[in-house]
Coordinates of C-alpha atoms in Angstrom, one line a residue:
M255 CA -9.8 -6.8 -22.4
S256 CA -12.4 -8.1 -24.8
G257 CA -13.8 -7.6 -28.2
D258 CA -12.5 -7.9 -31.8
L259 CA -9.0 -6.5 -31.4
G260 CA -7.1 -8.5 -34.0
S261 CA -6.8 -5.9 -36.7
L262 CA -3.0 -5.4 -36.1
G263 CA -2.0 -9.0 -36.6
A264 CA -1.6 -12.1 -34.6
D265 CA 0.7 -12.5 -31.7
A266 CA 3.8 -14.6 -31.8
T267 CA 3.0 -16.9 -28.9
P268 CA -0.8 -17.3 -28.7
D269 CA -0.5 -20.7 -27.0
Q270 CA 1.2 -19.4 -23.9
I271 CA -0.9 -18.2 -21.0
L272 CA 1.2 -16.2 -18.6
C273 CA 0.4 -14.4 -15.4
H274 CA 2.3 -11.5 -13.8
V275 CA 1.5 -11.1 -10.1
D276 CA 2.5 -7.8 -8.6
M277 CA 1.8 -6.9 -4.9
D278 CA 0.2 -3.5 -4.4
C279 CA 2.5 -1.2 -2.2
F280 CA 3.9 -4.3 -0.6
Y281 CA 5.9 -2.9 2.2
A282 CA 3.0 -0.6 3.2
A283 CA 0.6 -3.5 2.9
C284 CA 2.7 -5.6 5.3
E285 CA 2.8 -2.7 7.9
R286 CA -1.0 -2.5 7.7
L287 CA -1.3 -6.2 8.2
R288 CA 0.3 -6.1 11.6
E289 CA -1.1 -2.6 12.4
P290 CA -4.6 -2.5 11.0
A291 CA -5.2 1.1 12.3
L292 CA -2.9 2.2 9.4
E293 CA -5.5 1.1 6.8
G294 CA -6.6 4.0 4.7
Q295 CA -4.0 6.3 6.2
P296 CA -1.1 8.0 4.3
L297 CA 1.8 5.7 5.1
V298 CA 5.5 6.0 4.2
V299 CA 8.0 3.2 4.7
G300 CA 11.5 4.4 4.9
M301 CA 14.9 2.7 4.1
G302 CA 17.5 3.8 6.5
Y303 CA 14.8 5.6 8.5
E304 CA 14.4 5.6 12.3
S305 CA 11.4 6.7 14.2
A306 CA 11.2 10.5 14.7
E307 CA 14.3 11.0 12.5
T308 CA 14.6 12.8 9.1
H309 CA 17.3 10.7 7.4
G310 CA 16.8 7.9 5.0
A311 CA 14.8 7.5 1.8
V312 CA 11.3 6.4 0.9
A313 CA 11.1 2.7 0.1
T314 CA 7.5 2.8 -0.7
A315 CA 4.5 5.1 -0.2
S316 CA 0.9 4.1 0.1
Y317 CA -1.5 5.5 -2.5
E318 CA -2.8 7.9 0.1
A319 CA 0.7 9.2 0.7
R320 CA 1.3 9.5 -3.1
A321 CA -1.6 11.9 -3.3
F322 CA 0.6 14.3 -1.3
G323 CA 3.5 14.0 -3.7
V324 CA 5.5 11.5 -1.8
E325 CA 7.4 9.2 -4.2
S326 CA 9.7 6.2 -4.0
A327 CA 13.4 7.0 -3.5
M328 CA 12.6 10.5 -2.3
A329 CA 14.6 11.7 0.8
I330 CA 12.6 11.3 4.0
S331 CA 13.3 15.0 4.7
E332 CA 11.6 16.0 1.5
A333 CA 8.7 13.6 2.1
L334 CA 8.2 15.2 5.6
E335 CA 7.9 18.6 4.0
R336 CA 5.0 17.3 1.8
L337 CA 3.5 15.0 4.4
P338 CA 4.3 15.7 8.1
R339 CA 4.1 13.0 10.7
K340 CA 0.7 12.8 12.4
V341 CA 2.2 12.9 15.9
E342 CA 3.9 16.2 15.0
A343 CA 0.9 17.7 13.3
A344 CA -1.2 17.0 16.4
R345 CA 1.2 19.1 18.5
D346 CA 1.7 21.9 16.0
P347 CA -1.2 24.4 15.5
D348 CA 0.3 25.4 12.1
L349 CA -0.1 21.9 10.7
D350 CA -3.3 20.1 9.7
V351 CA -3.5 16.6 11.1
E352 CA -5.7 15.7 8.2
E353 CA -2.8 16.4 5.9
A354 CA -0.3 14.4 7.8
G355 CA 0.7 10.7 7.7
F356 CA 2.5 7.8 9.4
Y357 CA 6.1 6.8 8.9
R358 CA 7.6 3.3 9.6
P359 CA 11.1 1.9 9.1
V360 CA 11.7 -0.9 6.7
D361 CA 11.5 -4.4 8.3
L362 CA 12.8 -6.7 5.6
E363 CA 12.6 -9.9 7.7
Y364 CA 9.0 -9.4 8.4
Y365 CA 8.2 -8.5 4.7
D366 CA 10.0 -11.7 3.7
D367 CA 7.8 -13.7 6.0
V368 CA 4.7 -12.3 4.4
A369 CA 6.3 -12.8 0.9
A370 CA 6.7 -16.4 1.9
D371 CA 3.0 -16.8 2.4
V372 CA 2.4 -15.3 -1.1
K373 CA 5.0 -17.6 -2.7
A374 CA 3.4 -20.6 -1.1
V375 CA 0.1 -19.7 -2.9
L376 CA 1.9 -19.1 -6.2
H377 CA 3.8 -22.4 -6.1
D378 CA 0.6 -24.2 -5.2
A379 CA -1.3 -22.6 -8.1
A380 CA 1.3 -23.2 -10.8
E381 CA 4.0 -25.6 -11.7
V382 CA 6.2 -23.0 -13.3
V383 CA 6.9 -19.9 -11.3
R384 CA 9.6 -17.3 -11.8
E385 CA 10.2 -15.0 -8.8
V386 CA 11.7 -11.7 -9.9
S387 CA 11.5 -9.7 -6.7
I388 CA 10.1 -9.8 -3.2
D389 CA 6.7 -8.6 -4.5
E390 CA 6.3 -9.9 -8.1
A391 CA 6.5 -13.2 -10.0
Y392 CA 5.6 -14.7 -13.3
L393 CA 3.5 -17.9 -13.6
D394 CA 3.1 -20.1 -16.7
V395 CA -0.4 -21.6 -16.4
T396 CA -0.8 -22.8 -20.0
D397 CA -1.5 -26.4 -18.9
R398 CA -4.1 -25.3 -16.2
V399 CA -6.4 -22.8 -17.9
V400 CA -7.9 -21.8 -21.2
W401 CA -8.4 -18.5 -23.0
G402 CA -11.9 -17.1 -23.3
G403 CA -15.0 -18.4 -21.5
D404 CA -17.1 -16.6 -18.9
D405 CA -15.6 -15.8 -15.5
V406 CA -17.3 -18.4 -13.3
S407 CA -16.9 -19.6 -9.8
D408 CA -14.6 -22.6 -9.0
D409 CA -17.7 -24.6 -8.1
D410 CA -19.0 -24.3 -11.6
V411 CA -16.0 -25.9 -13.2
G412 CA -16.1 -29.6 -13.5
D413 CA -13.5 -31.9 -12.1
G414 CA -10.6 -32.1 -14.5
D415 CA -11.9 -29.3 -16.7
P416 CA -9.5 -26.4 -17.2
H417 CA -10.6 -23.1 -15.7
P418 CA -11.2 -20.0 -17.8
V419 CA -8.1 -17.9 -17.2
E420 CA -10.0 -15.0 -15.7
T421 CA -11.6 -17.3 -13.2
F422 CA -8.1 -18.7 -12.3
A423 CA -6.6 -15.3 -11.9
R424 CA -9.5 -14.0 -9.8
S425 CA -9.2 -17.1 -7.5
L426 CA -5.5 -16.5 -7.3
K427 CA -6.0 -13.0 -6.1
E428 CA -8.5 -14.1 -3.5
R429 CA -6.2 -16.8 -2.2
I430 CA -3.3 -14.4 -1.8
E431 CA -5.5 -12.0 0.2
A432 CA -7.0 -14.7 2.3
E433 CA -3.8 -16.6 3.0
A434 CA -1.2 -13.8 3.1
G435 CA -3.4 -10.8 4.0
V436 CA -2.1 -8.6 1.2
V437 CA -3.6 -7.5 -2.1
A438 CA -2.1 -8.3 -5.6
S439 CA -2.7 -7.0 -9.1
V440 CA -2.6 -9.7 -11.8
G441 CA -2.0 -9.3 -15.5
V442 CA -2.6 -12.1 -17.9
A443 CA -1.3 -12.2 -21.5
P444 CA 0.5 -14.5 -24.0
T445 CA 3.8 -12.8 -23.4
M446 CA 5.8 -11.9 -20.4
S447 CA 6.2 -8.2 -21.3
A448 CA 2.5 -7.7 -22.0
A449 CA 1.5 -9.6 -18.8
K450 CA 3.7 -7.3 -16.7
I451 CA 2.2 -4.1 -18.3
A452 CA -1.3 -5.6 -17.7
S453 CA -0.7 -6.1 -14.0
D454 CA 0.2 -2.4 -13.7
Y455 CA -2.7 -1.2 -15.9
D456 CA -5.5 -1.1 -13.3
K457 CA -3.7 -0.9 -9.9
P458 CA -4.5 -1.3 -7.1
D459 CA -6.3 -4.6 -6.8
G460 CA -6.4 -4.9 -10.6
L461 CA -7.1 -7.9 -12.9
V462 CA -6.5 -7.4 -16.6
V463 CA -6.6 -10.2 -19.2
V464 CA -5.1 -9.5 -22.7
E465 CA -5.9 -12.4 -25.0
P466 CA -4.0 -13.4 -28.1
G467 CA -4.8 -11.1 -31.0
E468 CA -5.3 -8.2 -28.5
V469 CA -1.8 -7.5 -27.5
R470 CA -0.8 -4.9 -30.1
D471 CA -4.0 -3.0 -29.7
F472 CA -3.6 -3.1 -25.9
L473 CA -0.1 -1.8 -26.1
A474 CA -0.6 0.8 -28.9
P475 CA -1.9 3.8 -26.8
L476 CA 0.6 3.3 -23.9
D477 CA 3.4 5.8 -23.4
V478 CA 6.6 4.5 -24.9
A479 CA 8.3 4.5 -21.5
E480 CA 6.0 1.6 -20.4
I481 CA 7.5 -0.7 -23.0
H482 CA 9.8 -3.4 -21.7
N483 CA 13.5 -2.4 -21.6
V484 CA 12.8 1.3 -22.4
G485 CA 14.4 3.4 -19.8
P486 CA 14.2 7.2 -19.3
V487 CA 17.1 8.0 -21.6
T488 CA 15.7 6.0 -24.5
A489 CA 12.2 7.2 -23.9
R490 CA 13.5 10.8 -24.2
Q491 CA 15.4 10.0 -27.4
L492 CA 12.3 8.3 -28.9
R493 CA 10.2 11.3 -28.2
E494 CA 12.7 13.5 -29.9
M495 CA 12.2 11.2 -32.9
G496 CA 8.4 11.8 -32.7
I497 CA 7.7 8.4 -31.2
E498 CA 5.4 9.0 -28.2
T499 CA 3.5 5.7 -27.8
A500 CA 4.1 2.0 -28.2
G501 CA 2.0 2.2 -31.3
D502 CA 4.3 4.8 -32.8
L503 CA 7.3 2.6 -32.0
A504 CA 5.6 -0.5 -33.5
A505 CA 4.9 1.4 -36.7
A506 CA 8.4 3.0 -36.9
D507 CA 10.8 2.2 -39.7
P508 CA 13.0 -0.6 -38.3
E509 CA 16.1 0.9 -40.1
D510 CA 15.5 4.2 -38.4
V511 CA 15.3 2.5 -35.0
R512 CA 18.4 0.4 -35.7
E513 CA 20.4 3.4 -36.7
A514 CA 19.4 5.3 -33.5
F515 CA 19.6 2.4 -31.0
G516 CA 21.3 -0.6 -32.6
E517 CA 20.0 -4.1 -32.1
R518 CA 18.6 -3.2 -28.7
G519 CA 16.3 -0.7 -30.4
L520 CA 14.9 -3.5 -32.7
A521 CA 14.3 -5.6 -29.6
V522 CA 12.2 -3.0 -27.9
R523 CA 10.3 -2.3 -31.2
R524 CA 9.4 -6.0 -31.2
Y525 CA 8.1 -5.7 -27.6
A526 CA 6.0 -2.7 -28.7
R527 CA 4.6 -4.9 -31.5
G528 CA 3.6 -7.6 -29.0
E529 CA 6.4 -9.9 -30.1
D530 CA 8.1 -11.5 -27.0
P531 CA 9.3 -15.1 -27.4
R532 CA 10.5 -15.4 -23.8
E533 CA 9.2 -18.3 -21.7
V534 CA 8.7 -18.3 -17.9
T535 CA 11.6 -20.3 -16.5
P536 CA 12.4 -20.8 -12.8
V537 CA 15.9 -19.5 -11.8
G538 CA 18.1 -21.9 -10.0
E539 CA 17.1 -24.6 -7.5
P540 CA 14.8 -23.7 -4.6
K541 CA 16.7 -23.0 -1.3
S542 CA 13.8 -24.3 0.8
L543 CA 10.4 -26.0 0.6
S544 CA 7.5 -25.3 2.9
R545 CA 3.8 -25.5 3.4
E546 CA 1.7 -23.2 5.6
S547 CA -2.0 -23.3 6.7
A548 CA -4.1 -20.9 8.7
F549 CA -6.9 -21.7 11.2
T550 CA -10.3 -20.1 10.6
E551 CA -9.9 -18.5 14.1
P552 CA -6.8 -18.5 16.3
T553 CA -6.7 -21.6 18.5
D554 CA -4.9 -22.8 21.6
D555 CA -6.1 -26.4 21.1
G556 CA -2.9 -28.4 21.3
E557 CA -4.2 -31.4 19.3
R558 CA -5.6 -29.2 16.5
K559 CA -2.1 -27.6 16.2
R560 CA -0.4 -30.9 16.2
E561 CA -2.7 -32.4 13.6
K562 CA -2.0 -29.4 11.3
V563 CA 1.7 -29.7 11.7
R564 CA 1.5 -33.5 10.9
A565 CA -0.4 -32.7 7.7
L566 CA 2.0 -29.9 6.7
A567 CA 5.1 -32.1 7.4
A568 CA 3.6 -34.9 5.2
D569 CA 3.1 -32.4 2.4
V570 CA 6.6 -31.0 2.7
A571 CA 8.1 -34.5 2.8
E572 CA 6.1 -35.6 -0.3
R573 CA 7.3 -32.5 -2.2
A574 CA 10.9 -33.0 -1.2
Q575 CA 10.8 -36.6 -2.4
R576 CA 9.1 -35.5 -5.7
E577 CA 11.8 -33.0 -6.3
G578 CA 14.6 -35.2 -5.3
A579 CA 15.7 -32.9 -2.4
L580 CA 17.5 -33.9 0.7
Y581 CA 17.4 -31.4 3.6
R582 CA 19.8 -30.4 6.5
T583 CA 17.4 -28.2 8.4
I584 CA 13.8 -28.7 9.6
G585 CA 11.8 -25.7 10.9
I586 CA 8.4 -24.4 11.8
K587 CA 6.7 -21.1 11.6
V588 CA 4.1 -20.1 14.2
V589 CA 2.0 -17.0 13.7
T590 CA 0.3 -15.7 16.8
P591 CA -2.2 -12.8 17.0
P592 CA -2.3 -10.2 15.7
Y593 CA 0.5 -11.2 13.3
D594 CA 3.6 -12.0 15.3
V595 CA 5.8 -14.4 13.3
N596 CA 8.0 -16.9 15.3
T597 CA 10.4 -19.3 13.6
R598 CA 12.2 -22.3 15.1
A599 CA 14.6 -24.7 13.4
E600 CA 16.9 -27.6 14.1
S601 CA 19.9 -28.5 12.0
L602 CA 20.8 -32.1 11.2
P603 CA 24.3 -33.6 10.9
G604 CA 23.8 -34.3 7.2
P605 CA 21.3 -34.2 4.4
V606 CA 18.3 -36.5 4.8
D607 CA 15.0 -37.6 3.3
D608 CA 13.1 -38.9 6.3
P609 CA 9.4 -38.1 6.6
D610 CA 9.2 -39.5 10.1
L611 CA 12.1 -37.4 11.3
L612 CA 10.6 -34.4 9.7
E613 CA 7.3 -34.9 11.5
S614 CA 8.8 -35.6 14.9
T615 CA 11.2 -32.7 14.7
A616 CA 8.4 -30.3 13.7
L617 CA 6.2 -31.5 16.6
D618 CA 9.1 -31.1 19.0
L619 CA 9.6 -27.5 17.9
L620 CA 5.9 -26.9 18.2
A621 CA 5.9 -27.9 21.9
E622 CA 7.2 -24.5 22.9
F623 CA 3.9 -23.0 21.7
A624 CA 1.6 -25.5 23.4
E625 CA -0.2 -22.9 25.4
E626 CA -0.2 -20.1 22.8
Q627 CA -3.1 -18.9 20.7
V628 CA -2.0 -19.7 17.1
R629 CA -3.3 -18.2 13.9
K630 CA -1.2 -20.0 11.3
L631 CA 1.4 -22.8 11.2
G632 CA 4.1 -23.7 8.7
V633 CA 6.6 -26.5 8.2
R634 CA 9.8 -25.9 6.3
V635 CA 13.0 -27.8 5.2
S636 CA 16.0 -25.9 4.0
K637 CA 19.7 -26.2 3.2
L638 CA 18.7 -28.5 0.4
D639 CA 20.9 -30.9 -1.5
F640 CA 19.8 -32.0 -5.0
A641 CA 22.8 -34.2 -5.6
E642 CA 22.0 -37.5 -7.4
S643 CA 22.5 -40.0 -4.6
D644 CA 20.6 -42.6 -2.6
Q645 CA 18.1 -41.0 -0.3
A646 CA 19.2 -40.7 3.2
S647 CA 17.2 -41.2 6.4
L648 CA 17.9 -40.8 10.1
A649 CA 19.8 -44.1 10.1
G650 CA 23.4 -43.3 9.7
F651 CA 23.3 -40.2 11.8
E652 CA 24.1 -40.3 15.5
G653 CA 22.0 -37.3 16.4
R654 CA 20.8 -33.9 15.5
S655 CA 21.7 -30.4 16.6
S656 CA 19.7 -27.3 16.9
G657 CA 20.5 -24.0 15.1
T658 CA 21.3 -22.4 18.5
S659 CA 21.6 -23.7 22.0
D660 CA 17.9 -23.3 22.7
G661 CA 16.8 -24.6 19.3
E662 CA 15.9 -21.3 17.8
T663 CA 17.5 -20.0 14.7
T664 CA 17.9 -16.3 14.0
D665 CA 17.7 -16.8 10.3
R666 CA 14.6 -15.4 8.6
A667 CA 12.2 -18.0 7.2
T668 CA 12.9 -18.9 3.6
T669 CA 10.3 -20.9 1.8
D670 CA 9.1 -22.4 -1.5
G671 CA 11.1 -21.6 -4.5
E672 CA 13.4 -19.0 -3.1
R673 CA 16.1 -18.4 -5.7
G674 CA 19.5 -16.8 -5.8
A675 CA 19.7 -15.2 -9.2
S676 CA 20.5 -12.2 -11.3
A677 CA 17.8 -9.7 -12.1
E678 CA 15.1 -10.6 -14.5
D679 CA 16.4 -9.0 -17.7
E680 CA 20.0 -10.2 -17.2
A681 CA 18.8 -13.7 -16.6
D682 CA 16.7 -13.5 -19.8
G683 CA 19.7 -12.5 -21.8
D684 CA 18.3 -9.1 -22.7
E685 CA 20.7 -6.3 -23.6
A686 CA 19.9 -4.3 -20.5
G687 CA 22.5 -1.7 -19.5
E688 CA 20.8 1.5 -18.6
E689 CA 17.7 0.5 -20.5
T690 CA 16.3 -2.3 -18.3
G691 CA 13.7 0.2 -17.0
R692 CA 15.6 0.1 -13.6
A693 CA 17.6 3.2 -14.2
E694 CA 15.2 4.9 -11.8
P695 CA 13.9 3.3 -8.6
D696 CA 11.1 0.8 -8.9
P697 CA 7.8 2.5 -8.4
E698 CA 7.0 0.3 -5.4
G699 CA 10.5 0.7 -4.0
Q700 CA 10.8 -3.0 -3.3
R701 CA 14.0 -5.1 -3.1
S702 CA 14.3 -8.6 -4.4
L703 CA 14.4 -11.6 -2.0
W704 CA 17.9 -12.4 -3.0
E705 CA 19.3 -8.9 -2.5
Y706 CA 19.4 -9.5 1.2
E707 CA 20.1 -13.2 1.2

């Protein structure tokens, strides 16, 4: 947003610069990543769905599938009535193959692997990251960017100079697509609630910046249901009071709002006015730390692979020391073409901080893939211990044991900043109840990382 939009008053937190990153149709995007032929096709990902069956529910639908009326949380049987499977349409003369789509079952472990790639970018881009689900997160980038300024390339920003926020956000989107293979929409604003709305404003592949002084005018024309903590019941009640938009709610008599909805009503009225004092705070300690890096082209060069693992191991070891983390498990991730994810890990007898052990273990695990074409490599430590104690090393341990007899763990790869926490609104202390906006399924149909911990 741009222009002179300050007529409705200043915002409460003009100094904060917050980003909300929201992946576009994340489950569908992941399926397309490993099956490129699905790009541009109507695609439905079903929870509890199996190939050729009719049971289950829609977890997410691509934008192409939504054009046929398929929606999140819809029964697969109903979705099939609106959008038949391609394979069946090709065999049935009464069906038009051009009005049919593809169906895939949910694969949470795979989606989590892709989410790990996204999270690695986010944690590298910002010191303060709050993950709220598998496909969205908030970033506080106040110390890294500035409001205003022209959107310029990274090369045009001098060393040590803060980036204009739009340049930063655009670069963040480009990095996510380049390193994780999926597309994100990003909203930037001085408040968490406005940033979240901004990320949804121009989907897919959107980038919307709402600067201080613009927030109330940005929110004013939006449907009241889009305001933070306004669920379907409250939205209906507000409309019955003649309050249709955020601007209507912002201008409403506070006593009328209090009488109808109590203190919670006053809280959502403040959100509609652009007043949101919440700060982006990480939730809990990270459960693992990792670094990943892709080759420009897949390679089977053993020394190139080992060099990359050494560099990644050094980065992970440095971060673990910086955060005061000891680790009990060392693992690697190896991505082979087209996008097959392989994880291996070894467990240690106790928590350590030992960069040499980290490097040697990662290289030992890599040996299994010596002859493989490799697209991307990652190094990870997990089962972290943040207790205040002297740092431990390999000395003092007699040996190490693998996660399974052959050194392969069946655990999914968990990476930077994975948190176990309550949902966003509960953690923030909002009076949520029905009115968190989650009374109906999330439009993207995603589950949070910690839901299937």
